[in-house]
XYZ file of C-alpha atoms in Angstrom:
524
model
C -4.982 20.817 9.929
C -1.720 22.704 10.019
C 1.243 20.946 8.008
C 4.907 20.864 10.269
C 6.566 19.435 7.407
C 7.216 20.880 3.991
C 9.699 22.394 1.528
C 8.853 25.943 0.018
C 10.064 27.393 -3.662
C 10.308 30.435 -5.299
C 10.057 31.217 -9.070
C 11.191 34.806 -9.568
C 9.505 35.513 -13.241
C 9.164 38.147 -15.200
C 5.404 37.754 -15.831
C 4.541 36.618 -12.211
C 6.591 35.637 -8.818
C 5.521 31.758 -8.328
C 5.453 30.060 -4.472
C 4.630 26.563 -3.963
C 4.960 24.412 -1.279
C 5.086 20.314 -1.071
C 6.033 17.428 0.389
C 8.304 14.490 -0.805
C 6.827 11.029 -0.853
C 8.831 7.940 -0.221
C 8.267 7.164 -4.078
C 9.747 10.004 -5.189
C 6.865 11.633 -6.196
C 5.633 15.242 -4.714
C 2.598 16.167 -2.593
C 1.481 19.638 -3.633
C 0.004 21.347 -0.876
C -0.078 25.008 -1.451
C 0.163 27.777 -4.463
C 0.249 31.275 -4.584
C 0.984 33.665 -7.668
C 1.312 37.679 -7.858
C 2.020 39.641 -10.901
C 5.605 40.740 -11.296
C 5.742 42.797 -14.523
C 6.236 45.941 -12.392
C 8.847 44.873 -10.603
C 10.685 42.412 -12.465
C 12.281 42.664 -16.407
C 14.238 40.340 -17.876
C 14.088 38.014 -14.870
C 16.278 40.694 -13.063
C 15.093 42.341 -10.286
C 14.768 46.004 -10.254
C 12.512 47.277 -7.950
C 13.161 45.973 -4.655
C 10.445 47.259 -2.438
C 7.688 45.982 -5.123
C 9.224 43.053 -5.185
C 9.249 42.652 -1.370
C 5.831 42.959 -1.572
C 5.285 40.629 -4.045
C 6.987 38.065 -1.818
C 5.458 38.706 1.023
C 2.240 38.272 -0.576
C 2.898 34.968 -1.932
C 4.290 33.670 1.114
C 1.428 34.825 3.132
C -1.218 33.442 0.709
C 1.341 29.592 1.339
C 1.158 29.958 5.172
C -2.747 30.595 4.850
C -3.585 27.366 2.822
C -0.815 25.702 4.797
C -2.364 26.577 7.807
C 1.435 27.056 9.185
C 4.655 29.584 9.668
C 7.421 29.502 6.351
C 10.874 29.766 7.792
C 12.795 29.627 5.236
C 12.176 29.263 0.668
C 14.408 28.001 -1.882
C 14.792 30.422 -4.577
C 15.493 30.093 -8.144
C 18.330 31.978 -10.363
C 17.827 32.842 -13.388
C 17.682 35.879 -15.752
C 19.425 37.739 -18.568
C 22.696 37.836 -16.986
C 23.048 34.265 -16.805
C 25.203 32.477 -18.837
C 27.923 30.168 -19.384
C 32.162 30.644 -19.821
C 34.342 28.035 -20.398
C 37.593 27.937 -18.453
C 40.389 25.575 -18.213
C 43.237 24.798 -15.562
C 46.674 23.026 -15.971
C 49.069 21.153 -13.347
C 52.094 20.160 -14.891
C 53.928 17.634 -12.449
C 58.048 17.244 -11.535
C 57.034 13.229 -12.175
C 54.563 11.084 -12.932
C 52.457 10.527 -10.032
C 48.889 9.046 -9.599
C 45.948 11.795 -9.409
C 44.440 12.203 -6.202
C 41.372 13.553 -5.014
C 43.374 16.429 -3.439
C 44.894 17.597 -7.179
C 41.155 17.415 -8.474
C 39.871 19.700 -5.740
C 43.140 22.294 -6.176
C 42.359 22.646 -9.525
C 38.406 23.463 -8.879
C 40.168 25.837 -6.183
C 41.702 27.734 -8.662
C 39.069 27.590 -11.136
C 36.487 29.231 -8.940
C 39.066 32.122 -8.101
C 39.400 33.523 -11.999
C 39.020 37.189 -12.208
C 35.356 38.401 -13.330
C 33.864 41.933 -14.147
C 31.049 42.969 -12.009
C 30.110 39.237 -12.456
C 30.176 36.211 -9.708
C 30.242 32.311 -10.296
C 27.073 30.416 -9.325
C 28.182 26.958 -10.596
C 30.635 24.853 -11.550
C 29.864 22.275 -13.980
C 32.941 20.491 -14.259
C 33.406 19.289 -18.105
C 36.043 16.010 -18.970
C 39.647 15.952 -17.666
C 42.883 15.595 -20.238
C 45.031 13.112 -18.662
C 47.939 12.792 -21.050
C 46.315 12.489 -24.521
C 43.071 11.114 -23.301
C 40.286 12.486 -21.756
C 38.236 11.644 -18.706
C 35.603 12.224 -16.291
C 37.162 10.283 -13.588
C 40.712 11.022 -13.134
C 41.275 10.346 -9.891
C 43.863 7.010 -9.974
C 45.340 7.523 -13.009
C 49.138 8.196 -13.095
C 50.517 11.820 -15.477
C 52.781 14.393 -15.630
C 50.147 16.695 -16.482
C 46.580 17.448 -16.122
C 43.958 19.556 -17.861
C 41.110 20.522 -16.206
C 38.053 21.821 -18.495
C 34.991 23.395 -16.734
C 32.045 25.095 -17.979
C 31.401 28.189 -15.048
C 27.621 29.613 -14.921
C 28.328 33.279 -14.178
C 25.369 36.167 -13.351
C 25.669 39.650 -12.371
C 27.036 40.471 -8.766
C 23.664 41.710 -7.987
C 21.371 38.642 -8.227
C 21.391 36.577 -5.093
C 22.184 39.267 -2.806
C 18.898 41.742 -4.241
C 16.782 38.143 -3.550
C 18.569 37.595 -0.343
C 17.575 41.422 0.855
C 13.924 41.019 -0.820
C 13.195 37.899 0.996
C 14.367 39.244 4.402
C 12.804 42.374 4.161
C 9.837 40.127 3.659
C 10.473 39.178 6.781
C 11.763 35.378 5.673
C 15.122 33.445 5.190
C 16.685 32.016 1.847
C 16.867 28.131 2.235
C 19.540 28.204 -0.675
C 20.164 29.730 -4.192
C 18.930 27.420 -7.063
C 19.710 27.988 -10.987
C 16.495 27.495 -13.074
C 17.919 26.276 -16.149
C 19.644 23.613 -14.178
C 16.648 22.429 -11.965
C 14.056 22.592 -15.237
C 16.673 20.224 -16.923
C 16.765 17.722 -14.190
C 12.421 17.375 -13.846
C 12.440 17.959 -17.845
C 14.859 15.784 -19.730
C 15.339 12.105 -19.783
C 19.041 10.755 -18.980
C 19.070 9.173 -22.090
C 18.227 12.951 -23.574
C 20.844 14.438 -21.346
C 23.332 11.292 -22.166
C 22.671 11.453 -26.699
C 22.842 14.984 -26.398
C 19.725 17.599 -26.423
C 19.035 21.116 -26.086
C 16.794 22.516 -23.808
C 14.659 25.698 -24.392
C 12.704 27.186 -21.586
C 10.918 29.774 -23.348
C 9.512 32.499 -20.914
C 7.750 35.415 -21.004
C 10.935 38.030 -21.231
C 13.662 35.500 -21.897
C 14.670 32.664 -23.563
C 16.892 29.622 -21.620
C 19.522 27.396 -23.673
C 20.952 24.419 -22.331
C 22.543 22.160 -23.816
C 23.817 18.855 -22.824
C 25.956 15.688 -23.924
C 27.030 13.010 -22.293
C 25.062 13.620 -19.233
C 26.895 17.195 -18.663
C 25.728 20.856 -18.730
C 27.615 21.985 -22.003
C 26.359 25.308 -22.864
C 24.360 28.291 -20.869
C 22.474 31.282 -22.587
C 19.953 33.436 -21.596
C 18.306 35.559 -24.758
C 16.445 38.547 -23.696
C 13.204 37.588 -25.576
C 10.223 35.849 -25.261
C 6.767 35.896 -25.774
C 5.919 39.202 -24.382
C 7.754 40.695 -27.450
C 4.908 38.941 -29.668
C 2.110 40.734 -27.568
C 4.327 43.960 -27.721
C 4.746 44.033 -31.289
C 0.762 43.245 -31.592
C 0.106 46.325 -29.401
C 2.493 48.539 -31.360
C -0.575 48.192 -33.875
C -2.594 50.659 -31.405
C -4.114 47.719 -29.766
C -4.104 47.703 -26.172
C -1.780 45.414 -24.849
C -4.090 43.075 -22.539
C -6.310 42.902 -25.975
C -3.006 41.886 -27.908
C -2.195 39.638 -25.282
C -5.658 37.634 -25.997
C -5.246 37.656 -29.606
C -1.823 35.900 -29.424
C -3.376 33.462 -27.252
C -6.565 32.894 -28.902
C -5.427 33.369 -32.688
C -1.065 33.090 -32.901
C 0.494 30.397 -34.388
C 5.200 30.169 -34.795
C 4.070 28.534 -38.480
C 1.762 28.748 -40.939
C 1.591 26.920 -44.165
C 1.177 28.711 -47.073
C -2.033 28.493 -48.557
C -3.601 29.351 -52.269
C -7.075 29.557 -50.387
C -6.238 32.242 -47.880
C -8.658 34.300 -47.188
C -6.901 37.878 -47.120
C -9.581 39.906 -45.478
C -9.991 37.327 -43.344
C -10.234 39.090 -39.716
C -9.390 38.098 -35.825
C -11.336 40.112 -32.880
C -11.757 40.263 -29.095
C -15.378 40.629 -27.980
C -16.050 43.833 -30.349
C -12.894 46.031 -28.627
C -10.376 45.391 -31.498
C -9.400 43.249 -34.578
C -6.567 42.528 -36.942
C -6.095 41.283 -40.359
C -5.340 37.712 -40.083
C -2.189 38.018 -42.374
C -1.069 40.725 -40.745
C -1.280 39.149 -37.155
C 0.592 35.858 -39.008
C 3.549 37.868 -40.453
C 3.807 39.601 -36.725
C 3.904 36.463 -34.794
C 6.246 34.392 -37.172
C 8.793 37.219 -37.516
C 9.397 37.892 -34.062
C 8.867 33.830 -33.381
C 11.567 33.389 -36.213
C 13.734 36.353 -34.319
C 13.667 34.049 -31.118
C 14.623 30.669 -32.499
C 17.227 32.029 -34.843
C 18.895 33.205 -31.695
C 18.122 29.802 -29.972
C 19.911 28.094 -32.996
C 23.217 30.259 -32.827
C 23.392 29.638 -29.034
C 23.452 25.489 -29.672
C 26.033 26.432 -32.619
C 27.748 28.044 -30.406
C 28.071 25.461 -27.778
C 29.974 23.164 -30.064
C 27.096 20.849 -30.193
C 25.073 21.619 -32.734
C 25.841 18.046 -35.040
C 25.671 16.026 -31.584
C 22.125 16.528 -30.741
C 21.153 13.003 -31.181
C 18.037 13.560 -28.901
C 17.123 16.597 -30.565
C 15.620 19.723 -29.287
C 13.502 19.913 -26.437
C 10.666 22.810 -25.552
C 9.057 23.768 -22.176
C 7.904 27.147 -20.635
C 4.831 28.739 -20.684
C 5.518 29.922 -24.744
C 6.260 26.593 -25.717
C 2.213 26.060 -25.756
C 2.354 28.250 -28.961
C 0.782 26.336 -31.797
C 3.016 24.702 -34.344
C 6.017 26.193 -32.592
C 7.838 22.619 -33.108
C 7.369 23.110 -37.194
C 9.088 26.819 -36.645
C 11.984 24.441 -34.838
C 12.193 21.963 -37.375
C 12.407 24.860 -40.540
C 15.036 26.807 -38.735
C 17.315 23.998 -37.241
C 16.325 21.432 -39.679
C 16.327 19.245 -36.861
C 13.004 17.158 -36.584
C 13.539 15.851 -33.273
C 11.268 18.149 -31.464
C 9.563 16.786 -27.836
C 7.454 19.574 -26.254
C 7.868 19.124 -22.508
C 4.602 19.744 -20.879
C 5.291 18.328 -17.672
C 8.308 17.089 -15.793
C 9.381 13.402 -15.309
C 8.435 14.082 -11.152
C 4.673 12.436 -10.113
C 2.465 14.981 -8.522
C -0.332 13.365 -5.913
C -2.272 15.837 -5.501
C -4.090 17.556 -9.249
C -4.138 21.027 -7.104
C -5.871 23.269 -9.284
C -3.822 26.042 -10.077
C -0.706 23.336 -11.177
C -1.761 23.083 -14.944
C 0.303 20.800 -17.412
C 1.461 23.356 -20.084
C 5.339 23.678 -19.071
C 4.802 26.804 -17.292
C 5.472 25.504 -13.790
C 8.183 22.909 -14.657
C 11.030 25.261 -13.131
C 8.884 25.878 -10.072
C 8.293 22.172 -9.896
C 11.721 21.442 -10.342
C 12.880 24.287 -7.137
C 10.341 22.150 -5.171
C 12.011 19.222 -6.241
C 15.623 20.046 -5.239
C 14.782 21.619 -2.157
C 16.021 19.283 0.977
C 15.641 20.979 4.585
C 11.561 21.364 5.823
C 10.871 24.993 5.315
C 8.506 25.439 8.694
C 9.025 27.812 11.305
C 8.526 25.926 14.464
C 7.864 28.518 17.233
C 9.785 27.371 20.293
C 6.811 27.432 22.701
C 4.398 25.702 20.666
C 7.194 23.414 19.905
C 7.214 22.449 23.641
C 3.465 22.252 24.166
C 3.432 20.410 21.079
C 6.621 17.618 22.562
C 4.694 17.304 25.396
C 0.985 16.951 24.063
C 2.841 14.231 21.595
C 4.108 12.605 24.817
C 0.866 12.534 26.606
C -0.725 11.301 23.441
C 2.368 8.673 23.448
C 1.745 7.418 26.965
C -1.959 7.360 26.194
C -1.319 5.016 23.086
C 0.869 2.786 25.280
C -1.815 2.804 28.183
C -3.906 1.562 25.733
C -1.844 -1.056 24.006
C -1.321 -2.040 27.805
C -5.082 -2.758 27.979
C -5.422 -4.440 25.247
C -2.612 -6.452 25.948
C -4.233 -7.793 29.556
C -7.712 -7.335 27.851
C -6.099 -10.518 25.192
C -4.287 -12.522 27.969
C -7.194 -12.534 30.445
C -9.371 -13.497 27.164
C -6.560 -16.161 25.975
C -6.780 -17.235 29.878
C -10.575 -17.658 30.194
C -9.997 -19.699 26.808
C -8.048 -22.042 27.694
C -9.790 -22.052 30.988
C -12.861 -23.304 29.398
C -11.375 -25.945 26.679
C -9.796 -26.727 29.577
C -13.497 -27.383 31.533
C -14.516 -28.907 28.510
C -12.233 -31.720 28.204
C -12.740 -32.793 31.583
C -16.476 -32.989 30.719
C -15.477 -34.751 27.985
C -13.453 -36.934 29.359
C -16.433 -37.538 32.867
C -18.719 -38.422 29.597
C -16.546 -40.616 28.414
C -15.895 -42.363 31.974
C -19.605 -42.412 32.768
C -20.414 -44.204 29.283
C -18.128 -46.848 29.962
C -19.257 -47.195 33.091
C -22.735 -47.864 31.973
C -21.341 -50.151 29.310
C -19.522 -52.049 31.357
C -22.832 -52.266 33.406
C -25.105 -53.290 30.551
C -22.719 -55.884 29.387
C -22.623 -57.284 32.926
C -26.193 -57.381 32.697
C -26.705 -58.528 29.587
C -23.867 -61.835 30.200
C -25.844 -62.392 33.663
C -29.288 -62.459 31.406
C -27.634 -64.889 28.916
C -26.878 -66.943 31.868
C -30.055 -66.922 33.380
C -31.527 -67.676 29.750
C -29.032 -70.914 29.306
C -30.220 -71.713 32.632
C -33.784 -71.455 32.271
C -33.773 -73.413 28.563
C -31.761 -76.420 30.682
C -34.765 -76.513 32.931
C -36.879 -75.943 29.548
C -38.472 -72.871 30.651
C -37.753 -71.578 26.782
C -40.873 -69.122 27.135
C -38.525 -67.501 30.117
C -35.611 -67.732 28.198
C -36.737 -66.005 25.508
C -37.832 -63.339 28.085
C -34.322 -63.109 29.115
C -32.721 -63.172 26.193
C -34.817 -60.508 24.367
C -34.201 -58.466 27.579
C -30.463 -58.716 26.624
C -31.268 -57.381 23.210
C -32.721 -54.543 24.773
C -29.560 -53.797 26.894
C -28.137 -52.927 23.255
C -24.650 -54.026 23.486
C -22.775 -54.244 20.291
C -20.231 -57.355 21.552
C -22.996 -59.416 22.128
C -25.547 -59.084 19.394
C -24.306 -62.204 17.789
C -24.098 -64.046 20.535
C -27.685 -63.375 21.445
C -29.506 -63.628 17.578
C -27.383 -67.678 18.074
C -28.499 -68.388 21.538
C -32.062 -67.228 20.713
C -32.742 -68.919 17.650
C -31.350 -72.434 19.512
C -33.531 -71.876 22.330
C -36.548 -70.981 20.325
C -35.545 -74.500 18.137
C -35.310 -76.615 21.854
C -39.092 -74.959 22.667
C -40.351 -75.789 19.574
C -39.428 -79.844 19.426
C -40.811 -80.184 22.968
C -44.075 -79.309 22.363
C -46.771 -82.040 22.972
C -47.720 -82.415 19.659
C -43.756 -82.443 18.576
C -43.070 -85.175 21.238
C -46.285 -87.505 20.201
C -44.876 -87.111 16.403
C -41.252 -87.817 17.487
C -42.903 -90.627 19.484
C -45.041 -92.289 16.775
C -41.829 -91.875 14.119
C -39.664 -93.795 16.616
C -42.119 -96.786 16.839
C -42.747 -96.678 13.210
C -39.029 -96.868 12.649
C -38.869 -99.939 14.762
C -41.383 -101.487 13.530
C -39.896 -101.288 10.005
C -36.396 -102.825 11.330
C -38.729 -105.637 12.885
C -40.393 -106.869 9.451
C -37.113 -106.748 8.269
């Protein structure tokens, strides 16, 4: 299913040109839903563009191969800066005042005015990172309110050859695409890689790449210090090659064999050998010293970049690696004997949740910057074709008016349901309540009968019929009815007493008794 809603990156490298494209979830986290990759070595050195047309090509590969797994048209790609000519100059801007007045938002943004307008040599300003503010004898980060005379403005200005955005801007169009907006790598990779409490103690950043080298360093949560070194790890392969190895062979041997550090070692083996598949091989010790000098070479320039910055004794959160050369073994021990600082964290991954384990987005801190572009991109990058756009408005409003036909239906479909319901609690209370009426009618009919049976009983004992009677009265009984139960068990048992005494035999004994009792009064 084609996706209508997505932001698209760029990672210009000198190795390979990088596309991604992704969606932002409410949670913050990303949705990856395309990647594309084409080798860039021919066209790109240093980070720098330099051949335009192969470069074009490049990008119109890896925008192609995004549309085809996206199943959609890119409009527009966020692009990241970065490169040799990058780097960082400090600059500062005064206001002295007639009187003391309060600092207004106004003053701040006059003196970022003037800032942005110094003179530079074949060079132009991509950033500002605005540094603290001297407000009398202190300094600030939030002037704005406070009354002075004067005002000091210090800013740190990322500067990169005149060349850079507009060669990407006329490679991407040529491509036959639009530039969403200009990004700086070293700044994006900071904000996915380090932690604010990293970026608030104080840290340094190193991105190492495959031509260059990234520096950043930051304290209290600001952008310090800039550097780009022109080295990386391709120097390693080249100075393996240089051995008359070819270099894809070298290439396999640093990443099978290298290590930034070994420890020295009484049992080394010194004709101890490394080899790819039977092509080539190299003495062990030999490929060791390679690897470690030029390793050595890169972080010794690392180290006077953060001395440089001013920082170097304010690094409370130590140094921290990513890149796709930061995956070279013991590389943090190389850190540690250089810098002697032993805060190293290795940066694998960025502090952004990805949804979606797409297969070609692999956890070794070579796709943090391109995760990070993806990540500070804000517009959708799809190219909505007017047309389809309109079939598409009006298929969603026929879809629309089919869901609220529906949830019309099922509306009447519940109230004529609901209706029938209480239609038929309402049929069965009446039944209820006939039952009821028709039981006590036929209570009310046996107890009639029953009191006119009692009645007839009494009647019938008077006239000592008590055989009747007891007819009568265990017809009552049968009439069931609960008020009169007593009354009947009393009435029966006297009647069945009377019937008993006026037997013959009871009368001729009653008889005989009274004479005898008479008798006995007589003699008396």
């Amino acid at each position: 299913m084609a996706v209508t809603d997505f932001i698209a990156a760029i990672e210009l490298g000198s190795s390979k040109i990088t596309g991604v494209a992704g969606k932002k979830n409410a949670d913050g986290s990303i949705h990856i839903l395309a990647y594309a990759s084409e080798h860039s070595s021919d066209c790109i050195r240093k980070g720098i563009i330099y051949n335009l047309d192969k470069t074009t090509q490049c990008l119109a590969s890896v925008i192609g191969k995004l549309e085809e797994q996206l199943q959609a048209s890119i409009k527009k790609v966020y692009v990241g800066i970065g490169g040799q000519s990058l780097r960082s100059i400090r600059n500062t801007e005064t206001k002295q005042l007639d009187t003391e007045v309060k600092i207004s938002q106004a003053l701040i943004d006059e003196l970022m005015k003037n800032n942005r307008e110094m003179a530079l040599m074949d060079q132009e300003m991509l950033a500002v990172e605005p540094q603290e503010y001297k407000v009398g004898n202190q300094l600030t980060t939030e002037p704005v309110g406070i009354p002075t005379e004067h005002i000091e403005a210090h800013y740190v200005n990322i500067i990169g050859r005149n060349t850079l955005r507009s060669n990407i801007r006329q490679c991407v169009r040529q491509a036959g695409y639009e530039v969403a907006d200009y990004l700086l790598s070293p700044i994006v990779t900071a904000n996915i890689v380090l932690t604010a409490s990293e970026k608030r103690s104080g840290c340094a950043l190193v991105d190492l790449g495959a031509d260059t080298t990234t520096v950043s360093v930051y304290k209290n949560n600001i952008l310090r210090h800039l550097a780009v070194i022109p080295l990386g790890s391709n120097n390693i392969t080249k100075d393996i090659a240089s051995l008359q190895i070819e270099e894809e062979d070298a290439e396999q041997l640093k990443l099978r064999y290298a290590s930034a550090y070994t420890e020295p070692s009484e049992e080394e083996d010194i004709n101890q050998e490394y080899a790819i598949d039977g092509r080539c091989s190299i003495r062990a010790r030999k490929l060791e010293d390679i690897v470690e000098a030029r390793t050595l070479e890169i972080l010794e320039n690392v180290w006077n970049q953060i001395k440089l910055s001013g920082y170097s004794n304010e690094l409370h959160a130590g140094i921290i690696l990513t890149g796709g050369a930061s995956q070279l073994p013991n590389l943090n021990k190389a850190f540690i004997t250089v810098t002697k600082i032993d805060k190293i964290r290795i940066a694998q991954t960025g502090n952004i949740e990805l949804t979606d384990d797409h297969q070609d987005i692999t956890p070794n801190g070579s796709q943090n910057t391109l995760i990070g572009l993806l990540a500070a991109g804000k517009d959708n990058c799809c190219k909505i074709d007017p047309h389809k756009s309109q079939l598409s408005w009006i298929q969603q409003q026929e879809e629309e008016d089919e869901v609220q036909k529906k949830a019309e239906e099922e509306r009447k479909r519940k109230e004529e349901e609901e209706r029938r319901k209480k239609e038929e609690e309402e049929r069965k209370k009446q039944l209820e309540a006939e039952r009821i009426r028709q039981e006590q009618e036929r209570a009310q009919k046996r107890l009639r009968e029953c009191e006119a049976l009692i009645s007839e009983a009494k009647r019938l004992a008077e006239r000592k019929k008590y055989k009747d009677a007891l007819n009568k009265l265990e017809e009552a009984k049968s009439l069931k009815v609960a008020d009169k139960e007593a009354e009947l068990d009393d009435l029966y048992q006297t009647i069945n007493k009377q019937k008993s005494e006026n037997t013959p035999f009871k009368k001729l004994f009653n008889f005989l008794k009274t004479e005898a009792d008479e008798m006995m009064k007589g003699e008396n």
